[in-house]
mmCIF file of C-alpha atoms in Angstrom:
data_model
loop_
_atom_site.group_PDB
_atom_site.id
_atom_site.type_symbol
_atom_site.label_atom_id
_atom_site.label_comp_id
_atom_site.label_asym_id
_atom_site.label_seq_id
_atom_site.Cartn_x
_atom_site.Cartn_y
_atom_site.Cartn_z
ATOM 1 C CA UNK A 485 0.000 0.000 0.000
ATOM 2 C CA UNK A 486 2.760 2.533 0.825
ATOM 3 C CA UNK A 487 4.497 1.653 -2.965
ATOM 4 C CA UNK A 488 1.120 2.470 -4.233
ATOM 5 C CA UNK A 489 0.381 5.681 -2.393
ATOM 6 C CA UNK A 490 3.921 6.945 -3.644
ATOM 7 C CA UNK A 491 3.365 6.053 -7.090
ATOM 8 C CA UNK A 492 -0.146 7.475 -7.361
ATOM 9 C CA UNK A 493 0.740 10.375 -5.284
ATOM 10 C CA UNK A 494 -2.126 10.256 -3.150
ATOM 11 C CA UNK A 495 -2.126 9.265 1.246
ATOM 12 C CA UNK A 496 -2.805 6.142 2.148
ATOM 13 C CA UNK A 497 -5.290 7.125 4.117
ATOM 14 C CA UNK A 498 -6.785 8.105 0.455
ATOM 15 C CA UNK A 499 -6.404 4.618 -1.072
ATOM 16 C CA UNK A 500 -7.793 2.888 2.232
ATOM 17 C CA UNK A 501 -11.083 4.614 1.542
ATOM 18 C CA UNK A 502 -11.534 2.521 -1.705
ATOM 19 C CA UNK A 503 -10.367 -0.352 -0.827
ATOM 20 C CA UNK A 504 -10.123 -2.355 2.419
ATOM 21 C CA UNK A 505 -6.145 -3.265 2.163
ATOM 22 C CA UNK A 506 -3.690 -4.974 -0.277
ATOM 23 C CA UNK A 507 -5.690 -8.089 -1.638
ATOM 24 C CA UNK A 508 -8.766 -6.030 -2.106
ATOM 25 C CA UNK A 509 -6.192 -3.347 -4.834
ATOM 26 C CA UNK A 510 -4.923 -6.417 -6.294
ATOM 27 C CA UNK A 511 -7.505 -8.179 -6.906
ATOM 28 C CA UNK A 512 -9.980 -5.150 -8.320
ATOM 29 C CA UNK A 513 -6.274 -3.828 -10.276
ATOM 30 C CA UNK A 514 -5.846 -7.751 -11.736
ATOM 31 C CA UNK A 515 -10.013 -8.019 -12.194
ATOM 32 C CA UNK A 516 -9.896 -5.408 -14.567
ATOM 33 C CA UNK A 517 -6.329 -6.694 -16.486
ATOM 34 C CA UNK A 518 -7.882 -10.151 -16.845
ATOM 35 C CA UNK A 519 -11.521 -8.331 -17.689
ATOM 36 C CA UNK A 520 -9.797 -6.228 -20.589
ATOM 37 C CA UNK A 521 -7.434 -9.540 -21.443
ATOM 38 C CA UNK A 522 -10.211 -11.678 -22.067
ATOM 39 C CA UNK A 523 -13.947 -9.663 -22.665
ATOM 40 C CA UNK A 524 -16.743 -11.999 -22.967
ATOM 41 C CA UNK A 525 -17.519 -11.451 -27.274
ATOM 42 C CA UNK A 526 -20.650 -11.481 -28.786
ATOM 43 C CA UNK A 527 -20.841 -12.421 -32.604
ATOM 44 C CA UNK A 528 -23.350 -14.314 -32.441
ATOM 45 C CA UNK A 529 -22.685 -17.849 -32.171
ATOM 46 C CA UNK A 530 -22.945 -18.722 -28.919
ATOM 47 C CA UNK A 531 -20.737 -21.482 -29.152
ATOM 48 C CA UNK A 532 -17.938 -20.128 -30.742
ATOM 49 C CA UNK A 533 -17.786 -17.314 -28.826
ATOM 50 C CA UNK A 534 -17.426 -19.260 -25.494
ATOM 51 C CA UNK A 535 -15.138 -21.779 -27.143
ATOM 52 C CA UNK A 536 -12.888 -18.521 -28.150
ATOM 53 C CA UNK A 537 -13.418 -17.194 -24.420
ATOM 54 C CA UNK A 538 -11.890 -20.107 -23.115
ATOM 55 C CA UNK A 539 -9.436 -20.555 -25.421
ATOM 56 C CA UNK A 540 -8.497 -16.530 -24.804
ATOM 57 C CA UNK A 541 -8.494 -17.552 -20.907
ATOM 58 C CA UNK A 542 -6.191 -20.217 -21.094
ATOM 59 C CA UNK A 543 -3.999 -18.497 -23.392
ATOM 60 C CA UNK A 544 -3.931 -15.356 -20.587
ATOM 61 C CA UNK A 545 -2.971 -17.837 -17.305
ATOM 62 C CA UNK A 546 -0.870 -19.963 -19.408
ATOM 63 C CA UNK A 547 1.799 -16.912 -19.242
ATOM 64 C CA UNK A 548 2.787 -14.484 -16.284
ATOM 65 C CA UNK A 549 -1.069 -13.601 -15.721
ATOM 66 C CA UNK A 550 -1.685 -17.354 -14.589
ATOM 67 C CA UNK A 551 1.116 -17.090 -12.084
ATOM 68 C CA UNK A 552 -0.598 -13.971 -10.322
ATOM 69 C CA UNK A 553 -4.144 -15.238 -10.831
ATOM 70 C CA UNK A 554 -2.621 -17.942 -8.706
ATOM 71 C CA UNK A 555 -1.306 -15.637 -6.357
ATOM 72 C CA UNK A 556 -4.292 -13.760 -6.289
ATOM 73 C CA UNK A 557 -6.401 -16.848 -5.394
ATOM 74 C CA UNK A 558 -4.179 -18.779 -3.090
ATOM 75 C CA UNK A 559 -4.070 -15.358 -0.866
ATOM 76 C CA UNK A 560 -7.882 -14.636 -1.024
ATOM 77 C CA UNK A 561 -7.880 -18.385 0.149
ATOM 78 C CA UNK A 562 -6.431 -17.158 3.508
ATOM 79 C CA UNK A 563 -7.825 -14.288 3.871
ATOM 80 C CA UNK A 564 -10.687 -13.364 6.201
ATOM 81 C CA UNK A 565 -12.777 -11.776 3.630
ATOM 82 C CA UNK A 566 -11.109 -13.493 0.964
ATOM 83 C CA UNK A 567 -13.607 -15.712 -0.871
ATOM 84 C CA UNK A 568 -15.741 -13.250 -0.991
ATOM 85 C CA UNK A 569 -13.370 -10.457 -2.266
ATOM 86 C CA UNK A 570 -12.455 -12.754 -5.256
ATOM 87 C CA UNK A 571 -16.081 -13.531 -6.060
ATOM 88 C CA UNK A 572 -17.020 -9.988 -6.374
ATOM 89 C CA UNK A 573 -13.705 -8.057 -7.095
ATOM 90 C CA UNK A 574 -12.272 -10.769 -10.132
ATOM 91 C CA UNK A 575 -14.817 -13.233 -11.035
ATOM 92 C CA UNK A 576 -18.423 -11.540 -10.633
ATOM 93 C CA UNK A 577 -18.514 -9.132 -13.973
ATOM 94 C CA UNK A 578 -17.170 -11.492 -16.139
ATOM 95 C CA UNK A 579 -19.171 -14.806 -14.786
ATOM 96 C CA UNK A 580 -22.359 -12.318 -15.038
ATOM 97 C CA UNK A 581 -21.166 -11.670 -19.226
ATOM 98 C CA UNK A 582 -20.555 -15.225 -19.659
ATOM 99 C CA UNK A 583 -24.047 -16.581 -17.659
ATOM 100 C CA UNK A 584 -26.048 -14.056 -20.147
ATOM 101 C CA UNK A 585 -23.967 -14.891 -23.203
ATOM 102 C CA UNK A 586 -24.854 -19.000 -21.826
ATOM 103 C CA UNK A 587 -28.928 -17.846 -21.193
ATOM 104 C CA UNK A 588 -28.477 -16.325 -25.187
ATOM 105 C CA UNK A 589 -27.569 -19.750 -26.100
ATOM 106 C CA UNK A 590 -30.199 -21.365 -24.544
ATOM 107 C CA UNK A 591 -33.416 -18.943 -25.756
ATOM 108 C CA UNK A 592 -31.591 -19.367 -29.344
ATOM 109 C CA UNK A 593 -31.882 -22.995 -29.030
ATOM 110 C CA UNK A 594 -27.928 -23.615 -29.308
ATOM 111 C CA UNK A 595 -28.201 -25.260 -25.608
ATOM 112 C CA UNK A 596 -31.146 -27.349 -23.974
ATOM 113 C CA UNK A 597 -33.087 -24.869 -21.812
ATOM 114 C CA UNK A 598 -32.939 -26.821 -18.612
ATOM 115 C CA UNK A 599 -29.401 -25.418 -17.711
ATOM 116 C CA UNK A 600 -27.705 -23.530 -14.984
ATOM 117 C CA UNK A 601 -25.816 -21.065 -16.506
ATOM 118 C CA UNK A 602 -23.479 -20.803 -13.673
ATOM 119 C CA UNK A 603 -23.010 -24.715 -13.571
ATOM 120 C CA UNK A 604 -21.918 -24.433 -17.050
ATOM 121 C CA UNK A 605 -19.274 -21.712 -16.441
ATOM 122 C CA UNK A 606 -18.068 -23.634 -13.543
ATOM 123 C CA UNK A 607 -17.551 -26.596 -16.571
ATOM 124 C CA UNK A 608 -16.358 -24.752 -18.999
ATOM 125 C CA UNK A 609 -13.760 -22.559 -17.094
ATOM 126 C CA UNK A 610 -12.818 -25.131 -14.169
ATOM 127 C CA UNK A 611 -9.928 -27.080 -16.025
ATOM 128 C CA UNK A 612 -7.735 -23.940 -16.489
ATOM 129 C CA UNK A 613 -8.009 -22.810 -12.794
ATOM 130 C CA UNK A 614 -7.662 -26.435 -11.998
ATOM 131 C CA UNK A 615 -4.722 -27.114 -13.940
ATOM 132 C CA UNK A 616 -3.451 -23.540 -11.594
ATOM 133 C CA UNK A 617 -3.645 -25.069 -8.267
ATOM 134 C CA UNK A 618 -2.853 -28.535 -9.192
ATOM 135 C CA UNK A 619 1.009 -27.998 -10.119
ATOM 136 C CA UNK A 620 0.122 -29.014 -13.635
ATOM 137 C CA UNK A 621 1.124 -26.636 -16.218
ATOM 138 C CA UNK A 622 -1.184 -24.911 -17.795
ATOM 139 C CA UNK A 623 -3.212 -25.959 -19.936
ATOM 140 C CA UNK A 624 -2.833 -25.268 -23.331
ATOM 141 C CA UNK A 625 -5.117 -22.952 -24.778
ATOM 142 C CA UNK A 626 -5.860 -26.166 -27.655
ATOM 143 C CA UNK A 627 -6.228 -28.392 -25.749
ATOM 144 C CA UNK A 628 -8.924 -25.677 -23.228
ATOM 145 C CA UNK A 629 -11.069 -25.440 -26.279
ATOM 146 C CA UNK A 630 -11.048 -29.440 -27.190
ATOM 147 C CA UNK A 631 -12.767 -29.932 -23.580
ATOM 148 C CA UNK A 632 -14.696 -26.665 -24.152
ATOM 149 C CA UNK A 633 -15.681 -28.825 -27.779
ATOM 150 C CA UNK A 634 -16.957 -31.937 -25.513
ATOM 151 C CA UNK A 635 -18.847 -29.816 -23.143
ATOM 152 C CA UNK A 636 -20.313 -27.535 -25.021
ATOM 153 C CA UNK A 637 -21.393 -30.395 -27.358
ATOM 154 C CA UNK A 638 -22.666 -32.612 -24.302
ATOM 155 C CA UNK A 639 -25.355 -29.128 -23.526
ATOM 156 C CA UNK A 640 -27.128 -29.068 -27.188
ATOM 157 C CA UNK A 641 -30.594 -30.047 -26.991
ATOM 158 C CA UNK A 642 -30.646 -33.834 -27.475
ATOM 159 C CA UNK A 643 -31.985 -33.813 -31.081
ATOM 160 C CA UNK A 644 -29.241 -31.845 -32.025
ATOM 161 C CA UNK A 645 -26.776 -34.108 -31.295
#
């Protein structure tokens, strides 16, 4: 907090009354890098655009950005607040893009209309923050948008497939 009150050249008594302490900067700072990394597109086709998303993702923690988004998560772990700070401050506007971009999909007919949008996030996006915490390297962006293939394929109504 001090590094950042120099830099900005503003107290800390200034930064403290928009945001709580470190992790609660870092994670609303790195929110909005991953946010502008990877936006949730619209072109469309539902499919392809959450296929790309993922792939994007991937691409984005498979470099530095992963390491941090690690960081980032392993700390909010511990924290008090922490959980909470990550679900609102990093993952809330984008999971809110991607659940309407998933609810397009399923009034268009592209996905059976008995889904949970935020189910289908949590399958779709899991892998790469798996493949994070579990001391596997990242996962390859190609490889993020084969299993993105399989799921996405596995939520088309049934006389689609």
């Amino acid at each position: 907090m001090d590094e950042v009150a120099r830099r900005s050249k503003v107290s800390k008594a200034t930064i403290y009354k928009h945001w709580s302490g470190a992790l609660a900067l870092a994670v609303s700072a790195y929110g909005g890098v991953i946010t502008e990394t990877v936006p949730v597109r619209r072109t469309g086709d539902v499919v392809t655009d959450l296929t790309d998303q993922v792939g994007r993702l991937a691409a984005a923690y498979a470099g530095p950005r992963g390491v941090v988004v690690a960081q980032l998560l392993a700390a909010g772990a511990e924290a008090e607040n922490g959980p909470a700070l990550l679900r609102e401050g990093f993952f809330a506007a984008r999971r809110s893009q991607t659940a309407a971009l998933i609810a397009e999909g399923m009034a268009r007919g592209q996905f059976r209309d008995d889904l949970d949008p935020e189910l289908v996030i949590d399958l779709l996006f899991g892998p790469i923050v798996f493949h994070l915490f579990n001391g596997q390297p990242a996962l390859p962006p190609g490889d993020a948008q084969k299993l993105a293939a399989i799921a996405l394929d596995a939520l088309r109504p049934v006389a689609d497939r």
